[in-house]
Coordinates of C-alpha atoms and ligand atoms in Angstrom, one line a residue:
M1 CA 18.5 7.1 -15.9
D2 CA 19.3 6.5 -19.6
G3 CA 20.4 10.1 -20.1
F4 CA 17.2 11.5 -18.6
L5 CA 17.1 13.3 -15.3
P6 CA 15.0 11.7 -12.6
T7 CA 11.4 12.8 -12.7
F8 CA 11.7 15.0 -9.6
I9 CA 14.4 17.1 -11.2
R10 CA 12.8 17.2 -14.6
R11 CA 9.6 18.3 -13.0
K12 CA 11.4 21.0 -11.0
Q13 CA 10.5 19.3 -7.7
T14 CA 12.8 19.2 -4.7
P15 CA 14.0 15.6 -4.5
P16 CA 12.5 14.0 -1.4
R17 CA 15.1 13.0 1.1
S18 CA 13.2 10.5 3.3
R19 CA 15.5 7.6 2.5
E20 CA 18.3 9.3 4.4
T21 CA 16.3 10.3 7.4
A22 CA 13.4 8.0 7.8
F23 CA 14.4 4.7 9.3
D24 CA 17.3 5.8 11.4
Q25 CA 14.8 6.9 14.0
P26 CA 11.8 5.1 15.6
A27 CA 8.5 5.6 13.8
L28 CA 6.8 8.6 15.4
P29 CA 3.5 7.7 16.9
F30 CA 0.6 9.9 15.9
L31 CA -2.3 8.0 17.5
S32 CA -4.8 10.7 18.4
P33 CA -6.1 12.4 15.3
S34 CA -9.1 14.7 15.6
R35 CA -11.2 12.5 13.4
V36 CA -10.9 9.3 11.3
V37 CA -12.7 8.2 8.1
I38 CA -13.0 4.4 8.1
P39 CA -14.0 2.9 4.8
L40 CA -16.5 0.0 5.0
Q41 CA -15.9 -0.9 1.3
E42 CA -12.9 -1.6 -0.9
T43 CA -14.8 -0.5 -4.0
P44 CA -18.3 1.0 -4.5
Q45 CA -19.5 -2.4 -5.7
S46 CA -18.3 -4.4 -2.7
S47 CA -20.7 -5.5 0.1
Y48 CA -20.6 -4.3 3.6
R49 CA -22.5 -4.1 6.8
C50 CA -22.5 -1.1 9.2
L51 CA -23.2 -1.7 12.9
V52 CA -23.2 2.0 14.0
K53 CA -25.1 5.1 13.3
A54 CA -24.6 8.9 13.7
R55 CA -24.1 10.0 17.3
D56 CA -23.2 6.6 18.6
E57 CA -20.3 6.5 21.1
V58 CA -17.6 4.0 20.1
K59 CA -14.3 2.8 21.6
A60 CA -11.0 2.2 19.8
G61 CA -11.0 -1.4 18.7
Q62 CA -14.8 -1.8 18.8
K63 CA -16.3 -3.6 15.8
I64 CA -18.3 -1.2 13.7
G65 CA -19.0 -3.2 10.6
D66 CA -18.1 -6.0 8.2
R67 CA -16.4 -5.7 4.8
G68 CA -17.0 -8.3 2.0
D69 CA -18.9 -11.5 1.9
P70 CA -18.8 -14.7 3.9
P71 CA -16.8 -16.9 4.3
F72 CA -14.0 -14.3 4.1
Q73 CA -15.8 -11.4 5.6
L74 CA -13.5 -9.0 7.4
S75 CA -14.5 -7.1 10.6
V76 CA -14.1 -3.3 10.5
H77 CA -13.1 -1.6 13.8
A78 CA -13.2 1.9 15.2
T79 CA -9.6 3.1 15.3
I80 CA -10.1 5.9 17.9
S81 CA -12.6 6.4 20.7
G82 CA -15.3 9.1 20.1
R83 CA -18.6 9.8 18.5
V84 CA -19.8 8.7 15.1
Q85 CA -20.3 11.9 13.1
E86 CA -21.8 10.3 10.0
V87 CA -22.0 7.1 7.9
D88 CA -21.8 8.3 4.4
S89 CA -19.9 8.1 1.1
H90 CA -16.4 9.5 1.3
P91 CA -13.4 9.5 -1.1
S92 CA -11.0 6.6 -0.6
P93 CA -7.4 6.9 -1.5
H94 CA -7.9 4.3 -4.3
G95 CA -10.0 6.8 -6.2
Y96 CA -13.5 5.7 -5.3
H97 CA -16.2 7.1 -3.2
V98 CA -17.1 4.4 -0.7
A99 CA -19.4 4.0 2.3
S100 CA -17.4 5.1 5.4
V101 CA -17.8 5.8 9.1
V102 CA -16.6 9.2 10.3
I103 CA -15.6 9.3 14.0
E104 CA -14.8 12.5 15.9
S105 CA -12.2 11.9 18.6
S106 CA -13.2 12.1 22.2
G107 CA -9.9 13.9 22.7
H108 CA -8.0 11.5 25.0
E109 CA -5.5 8.8 24.5
D110 CA -7.1 5.5 23.5
V111 CA -6.5 2.0 24.8
I112 CA -7.4 -0.4 22.0
E113 CA -10.1 -2.9 22.9
K114 CA -9.0 -6.5 22.5
L115 CA -10.7 -9.0 20.2
S116 CA -13.4 -11.0 22.0
P117 CA -11.9 -14.4 22.9
K118 CA -13.5 -17.2 21.1
P119 CA -12.6 -20.6 22.6
G120 CA -10.7 -22.7 20.2
A121 CA -10.2 -19.9 17.7
E122 CA -6.5 -19.3 18.5
E123 CA -4.2 -19.6 15.5
K124 CA -7.1 -19.9 13.1
M125 CA -8.2 -17.9 10.0
E126 CA -11.3 -16.7 11.9
V127 CA -9.0 -14.6 14.2
L128 CA -7.4 -12.9 11.3
L129 CA -10.8 -12.1 9.7
E130 CA -12.1 -10.9 13.1
A131 CA -8.9 -8.6 13.4
G132 CA -9.7 -7.2 9.9
I133 CA -6.4 -8.1 8.3
P134 CA -6.8 -7.9 4.5
L135 CA -5.1 -11.0 2.9
D136 CA -6.0 -13.1 0.0
Y137 CA -7.9 -15.7 2.1
K138 CA -9.4 -17.5 -0.9
K139 CA -5.9 -18.3 -2.2
L140 CA -4.5 -19.0 1.3
A141 CA -7.3 -21.4 2.2
G142 CA -7.3 -23.1 -1.1
N143 CA -4.6 -25.7 -0.1
Q144 CA -2.7 -25.0 -3.3
L145 CA 0.3 -23.0 -1.8
D146 CA 3.7 -24.2 -0.8
T147 CA 5.5 -20.9 -0.5
L148 CA 4.8 -17.5 1.0
L149 CA 6.9 -14.7 -0.4
V150 CA 7.5 -11.5 1.7
N151 CA 8.8 -8.5 -0.1
G152 CA 11.0 -6.6 2.3
T153 CA 12.7 -4.5 -0.4
E154 CA 12.1 -0.8 -1.0
F155 CA 11.8 0.0 -4.7
E156 CA 10.2 3.4 -4.3
P157 CA 12.8 6.1 -3.7
T158 CA 10.6 7.9 -1.3
L159 CA 9.5 5.0 0.9
T160 CA 11.4 3.3 3.8
V161 CA 8.4 1.7 5.4
H162 CA 9.3 -1.9 4.7
H163 CA 12.7 -1.3 6.2
Q164 CA 11.2 0.4 9.2
I165 CA 8.9 -2.4 9.9
I166 CA 11.7 -5.0 9.7
W167 CA 14.0 -2.8 11.8
E168 CA 11.5 -2.2 14.6
M169 CA 9.4 -5.4 14.4
A170 CA 11.6 -8.2 13.0
S171 CA 10.4 -10.7 15.6
Q172 CA 6.7 -9.8 14.9
V173 CA 7.3 -10.1 11.1
V174 CA 8.8 -13.6 11.6
G175 CA 6.1 -14.5 14.3
G176 CA 3.3 -13.4 12.0
L177 CA 4.8 -15.3 9.1
Q178 CA 5.1 -18.5 11.1
A179 CA 1.5 -18.1 12.3
L180 CA 0.3 -17.8 8.6
M181 CA 2.4 -20.9 7.6
K182 CA 0.9 -22.9 10.5
I183 CA -2.7 -21.8 10.0
F184 CA -2.7 -22.5 6.2
S185 CA -0.3 -25.4 6.3
I186 CA 2.3 -23.8 4.0
P187 CA 5.7 -25.4 4.5
Q188 CA 8.0 -22.7 3.2
A189 CA 8.4 -18.9 3.2
V190 CA 10.9 -16.6 1.6
I191 CA 11.7 -13.1 2.8
C192 CA 13.4 -10.9 0.1
L193 CA 15.6 -8.1 1.2
E194 CA 18.3 -6.0 -0.5
G195 CA 21.7 -7.6 0.0
G196 CA 23.3 -4.3 1.1
E197 CA 21.0 -3.8 4.1
A198 CA 23.3 -5.4 6.6
R199 CA 21.5 -4.1 9.7
L200 CA 18.2 -5.4 8.6
I201 CA 19.6 -8.8 7.6
R202 CA 21.1 -9.1 11.0
A203 CA 17.8 -8.2 12.7
L204 CA 16.0 -10.8 10.6
E205 CA 18.6 -13.5 11.1
E206 CA 18.3 -12.9 14.9
A207 CA 14.5 -13.2 14.7
L208 CA 14.8 -16.3 12.5
K209 CA 17.1 -18.2 14.8
D210 CA 14.6 -20.8 16.0
S211 CA 12.3 -20.8 13.0
K212 CA 12.0 -23.5 10.4
G213 CA 11.1 -23.2 6.7
I214 CA 11.8 -19.5 6.4
L215 CA 14.6 -18.5 4.0
L216 CA 16.2 -15.1 3.7
H217 CA 16.7 -14.2 0.1
P218 CA 19.0 -11.3 -0.8
V219 CA 18.1 -9.4 -3.9
S220 CA 19.9 -6.6 -5.7
K221 CA 18.9 -2.9 -5.2
S222 CA 18.0 -2.6 -8.9
Y223 CA 15.6 -5.4 -8.5
P224 CA 12.4 -4.8 -10.4
P225 CA 9.6 -3.2 -8.4
T226 CA 7.3 -4.7 -5.9
G227 CA 5.2 -6.5 -8.6
E228 CA 4.4 -9.7 -6.9
L229 CA 4.6 -11.8 -10.1
V230 CA 8.0 -10.4 -11.1
L231 CA 9.4 -11.0 -7.6
I232 CA 8.0 -14.5 -7.3
E233 CA 9.3 -15.5 -10.8
K234 CA 12.8 -14.2 -10.1
V235 CA 13.1 -15.6 -6.6
L236 CA 11.7 -19.0 -7.4
K237 CA 13.8 -19.3 -10.5
K238 CA 16.9 -19.3 -8.2
G239 CA 15.9 -22.7 -7.0
N240 CA 13.9 -22.4 -3.8
G241 CA 12.0 -25.5 -4.9
S242 CA 8.6 -24.1 -5.8
S243 CA 6.7 -22.8 -8.8
S244 CA 5.1 -19.4 -9.1
A245 CA 1.6 -21.0 -9.3
R246 CA 2.1 -22.4 -5.8
A247 CA 3.5 -19.2 -4.3
M248 CA 1.8 -16.1 -3.0
G249 CA 3.1 -12.7 -1.9
V250 CA 2.2 -11.3 1.5
E251 CA 2.5 -7.5 2.3
I252 CA 5.0 -7.1 5.1
A253 CA 2.9 -4.7 7.1
S254 CA 0.2 -7.4 7.5
L255 CA 2.7 -9.8 9.3
P256 CA 3.0 -7.8 12.6
A257 CA -0.8 -7.4 12.4
V258 CA -1.2 -11.2 12.2
Y259 CA 1.2 -11.6 15.1
Q260 CA -0.7 -9.0 17.2
A261 CA -4.1 -10.6 16.3
I262 CA -3.0 -14.1 17.3
Y263 CA -0.9 -13.4 20.3
Q264 CA -2.1 -10.1 21.7
R265 CA -5.7 -10.2 20.4
T266 CA -5.5 -6.8 18.9
P267 CA -7.4 -5.7 15.8
F268 CA -5.5 -4.1 12.8
V269 CA -6.2 -0.5 13.6
E270 CA -2.8 1.1 13.2
R271 CA 0.2 0.8 10.9
T272 CA 3.5 2.4 9.9
I273 CA 3.8 4.6 6.9
T274 CA 6.4 6.9 5.4
V275 CA 5.6 10.6 5.1
S276 CA 7.9 12.5 2.7
G277 CA 8.1 14.9 -0.2
S278 CA 9.1 18.4 -0.8
G279 CA 6.0 19.6 1.0
V280 CA 7.0 18.0 4.3
P281 CA 9.7 19.8 6.3
H282 CA 10.2 16.9 8.6
P283 CA 9.9 13.7 6.5
R284 CA 9.8 10.5 8.6
N285 CA 8.1 7.2 9.3
M286 CA 5.1 7.4 11.5
K287 CA 2.8 5.0 13.3
V288 CA -0.8 6.2 12.6
R289 CA -4.3 5.0 13.1
V290 CA -6.2 3.6 10.1
G291 CA -8.6 6.3 8.9
T292 CA -6.5 9.3 9.8
P293 CA -6.9 11.9 6.9
F294 CA -3.7 12.5 5.0
G295 CA -4.0 16.2 5.7
E296 CA -3.7 15.8 9.4
I297 CA -0.6 13.6 9.1
I298 CA 1.1 16.1 6.7
S299 CA 0.4 18.9 9.1
Q300 CA 1.8 16.9 11.9
C301 CA 5.1 16.7 9.9
G302 CA 5.2 20.4 9.4
G303 CA 3.5 20.5 6.0
D304 CA 1.4 23.5 4.9
L305 CA -1.7 22.1 3.1
E306 CA -2.4 25.5 1.4
N307 CA 0.9 25.3 -0.5
L308 CA 0.8 21.7 -1.6
T309 CA 0.5 21.0 -5.3
Q310 CA 0.1 17.3 -5.1
I311 CA -0.6 14.6 -2.6
I312 CA 0.2 11.0 -3.5
M313 CA -0.7 7.8 -1.7
G314 CA 2.3 5.5 -1.8
G315 CA 5.6 6.5 -3.5
A316 CA 6.6 8.6 -6.4
L317 CA 6.6 5.8 -9.0
M318 CA 3.6 3.6 -8.1
G319 CA 1.6 6.0 -6.0
I320 CA -1.9 7.3 -6.7
S321 CA -2.6 11.1 -6.9
Q322 CA -5.2 12.2 -4.4
P323 CA -7.9 14.7 -5.3
T324 CA -8.3 15.7 -1.6
S325 CA -6.2 15.9 1.5
Q326 CA -9.1 14.2 3.4
A327 CA -8.5 10.8 1.9
P328 CA -7.8 8.4 4.8
V329 CA -4.9 6.0 5.6
T330 CA -6.1 2.4 5.0
Q331 CA -4.5 -0.8 6.1
R332 CA -2.7 -1.0 2.7
T333 CA -1.3 2.6 2.8
T334 CA 2.5 2.5 2.7
G335 CA 3.2 6.2 2.6
I336 CA 2.1 9.7 1.8
L337 CA 4.1 11.9 -0.6
A338 CA 3.3 15.6 -0.3
L339 CA 4.8 17.8 -3.1
V340 CA 5.1 21.5 -3.7
S341 CA 6.2 22.8 -7.0
L342 CA 8.3 26.0 -7.0
N343 CA 7.8 26.4 -10.7
L344 CA 4.3 27.6 -11.5
T345 CA 2.9 28.9 -14.8
R346 CA 1.3 32.3 -15.0
G347 CA -2.1 30.7 -14.3
H348 CA -0.5 29.2 -11.1
Q349 CA -0.8 25.7 -12.6
S350 CA 2.0 23.4 -11.7
R351 CA 4.3 22.6 -14.7
M352 CA 4.4 19.0 -13.6
Y353 CA 1.0 18.5 -15.1
Q354 CA 2.0 19.9 -18.5
E355 CA 2.0 16.9 -20.7
G356 CA 3.4 16.8 -24.3
P357 CA 2.8 14.5 -27.2
C358 CA 4.4 11.1 -27.4
V359 CA 7.7 11.5 -29.2
R360 CA 8.0 7.8 -29.9
C361 CA 11.3 7.5 -28.1
A362 CA 10.4 4.0 -26.8
K363 CA 12.0 4.7 -23.4
C364 CA 8.9 3.4 -21.8
V365 CA 9.2 0.2 -23.8
D366 CA 12.8 -0.3 -22.9
R367 CA 12.1 0.3 -19.2
C368 CA 9.0 -1.9 -18.8
P369 CA 10.0 -4.9 -16.6
V370 CA 7.2 -7.1 -18.0
S371 CA 8.0 -6.3 -21.6
I372 CA 4.8 -4.8 -22.8
L373 CA 4.3 -1.6 -24.9
P374 CA 3.2 1.1 -22.5
N375 CA 3.0 3.8 -25.2
V376 CA 0.6 1.7 -27.3
I377 CA -1.5 0.5 -24.4
G378 CA -1.7 4.1 -23.0
A379 CA -3.0 5.3 -26.4
Y380 CA -5.6 2.6 -26.5
C381 CA -6.8 3.4 -22.9
R382 CA -7.1 7.1 -23.7
K383 CA -9.3 6.2 -26.7
N384 CA -11.4 3.9 -24.5
R385 CA -10.3 1.0 -26.8
F386 CA -10.0 -1.4 -23.8
A387 CA -10.3 -4.7 -25.7
E388 CA -7.1 -3.7 -27.6
A389 CA -5.4 -2.5 -24.5
I390 CA -6.1 -5.8 -22.8
E391 CA -4.9 -7.7 -25.8
K392 CA -1.6 -5.8 -25.6
G393 CA -1.2 -6.7 -22.0
L394 CA -2.9 -4.0 -19.8
F395 CA -3.4 -6.6 -17.1
V396 CA 0.2 -7.8 -17.3
C397 CA 1.3 -4.4 -16.2
I398 CA 2.4 -4.5 -12.5
D399 CA 1.9 -0.7 -11.9
C400 CA 5.5 -0.1 -11.3
G401 CA 5.4 3.4 -12.8
L402 CA 8.7 3.1 -14.6
C403 CA 7.2 4.1 -17.9
S404 CA 5.9 7.4 -16.4
Y405 CA 9.3 7.9 -14.7
V406 CA 11.3 7.8 -18.0
C407 CA 8.7 9.4 -20.3
P408 CA 10.2 12.7 -21.6
A409 CA 6.7 13.8 -22.7
R410 CA 5.5 13.5 -19.0
I411 CA 2.6 11.3 -20.1
P412 CA 1.3 9.8 -16.8
L413 CA 1.2 6.2 -18.3
G414 CA 1.1 4.6 -14.8
E415 CA -1.9 6.6 -13.7
I416 CA -3.7 5.9 -17.0
F417 CA -3.2 2.2 -16.6
K418 CA -4.3 2.2 -12.9
E419 CA -7.4 4.2 -13.8
A420 CA -8.3 1.9 -16.7
K421 CA -7.8 -1.2 -14.7
S422 CA -9.9 0.0 -11.8
R423 CA -13.1 0.5 -13.9
G424 CA -15.6 -2.0 -12.6
G425 CA -17.4 -2.9 -15.9
F426 CA -14.0 -3.1 -17.6
R427 CA -12.7 -5.6 -15.0
G428 CA -15.6 -7.8 -16.0
R429 CA -14.6 -7.7 -19.6
E430 CA -11.1 -8.7 -18.7
E431 CA -12.4 -11.7 -16.9
N432 CA -14.4 -12.8 -19.9
T433 CA -11.5 -12.5 -22.3
Ligands
SF4_1 S1 3.5 -0.6 -18.4 FE1 4.6 0.9 -17.1 S2 3.7 0.7 -15.1 FE2 3.1 -1.1 -16.3 S3 4.7 -2.6 -15.8 FE3 5.4 -1.6 -17.7 S4 6.6 0.1 -17.0 FE4 5.5 -0.6 -15.2
SF4_2 S1 5.0 7.4 -24.1 FE1 6.8 8.7 -23.5 S2 8.5 7.2 -23.1 FE2 6.9 6.1 -24.3 S3 7.5 6.4 -26.5 FE3 6.0 8.1 -26.0 S4 7.3 9.8 -25.3 FE4 8.6 7.9 -25.3

């Protein structure tokens, strides 16, 4: 890393080892948490409708609310059977407090209720909305797309979730992709995968045997991160016959969900995630119910919540630090990284939070895959000078976290940008610029 030690070592963390262990074994099911917290909103500003109240009995798969506005309103489902404890504001893993339904488990294994059959709704967008699958429906339904791009690569060193999904569910990945292409009349799709992953390539080739219009595109391991724009630009440049304006990225975990909604009539209530980090004695990939608090999952993997110094949703580079272990898994959660620091200051503060002044080394600038100036933008964000930050390319940033990764001053640039971009009023300004 340009003469710098990787962040984990510089920060005296034990390097997580999940890549070696995680996807050689099947994802471990953990489908009966004691409670779930199911967000009804994406952000505090977004609209929602709640169909249950405290003390109601609900069944896994039962519709309990709606998220967003018509015509692309998503159904929200109970993910375990039990009793509604409360409907209140709770922390979401994206850093907001949002309206959520808390359900206490009835204590027995759940069978997920099927989506109610609607005559003539098969293989239609309505089924996906009813199943609660978060996709960019506005773009999909706009008749402007000719390519769907699926990122099957793992950029984050601590995540193996994309590989696990391909390894275990290649046929559902392909089936879900075909269903999306059919529903939205998109003629072509490209699945990107690291060229060195021979087992996964074989699994996908087998699943793709009878499909038309889906290409497998090998990319190098050092490929820039999961930023959709970067990936689309690079892949389409190689001559797959499309332009980035007519292409859209699809999260790989949503493809088995599409398959299950269309062909098994199951709502999107569980997903695969990677659980790793120095605070987890048994890192691995797990199949969990949406809404399961991070703390319960970490405990299930042998982690001791009392000793953790940091919990991150996602991976080490692009993840979001969590203020509480009670934040729940959402349909977009790829992983949980639980860390312990063995190097505490006298005040028992983790040294990893000790930030120094910028030394103007420009490592962050060299590393940025979208060629912006993270040091300059970070300084503007910290001074609340958002207009200048936007002008310098804040919204061009793809949240890859590489600038934080290489920064010798331990300035959390990635987190600063995420936080700045997520401010509601600020977003409005960006749209007006
Ligand atoms: S500014 Fe940082 S987080 Fe954003 S794209 Fe550049 S390196 Fe990645
Ligand atoms: S922000 Fe960090 S990496 Fe960037 S110039 Fe300053 S010290 Fe170097």
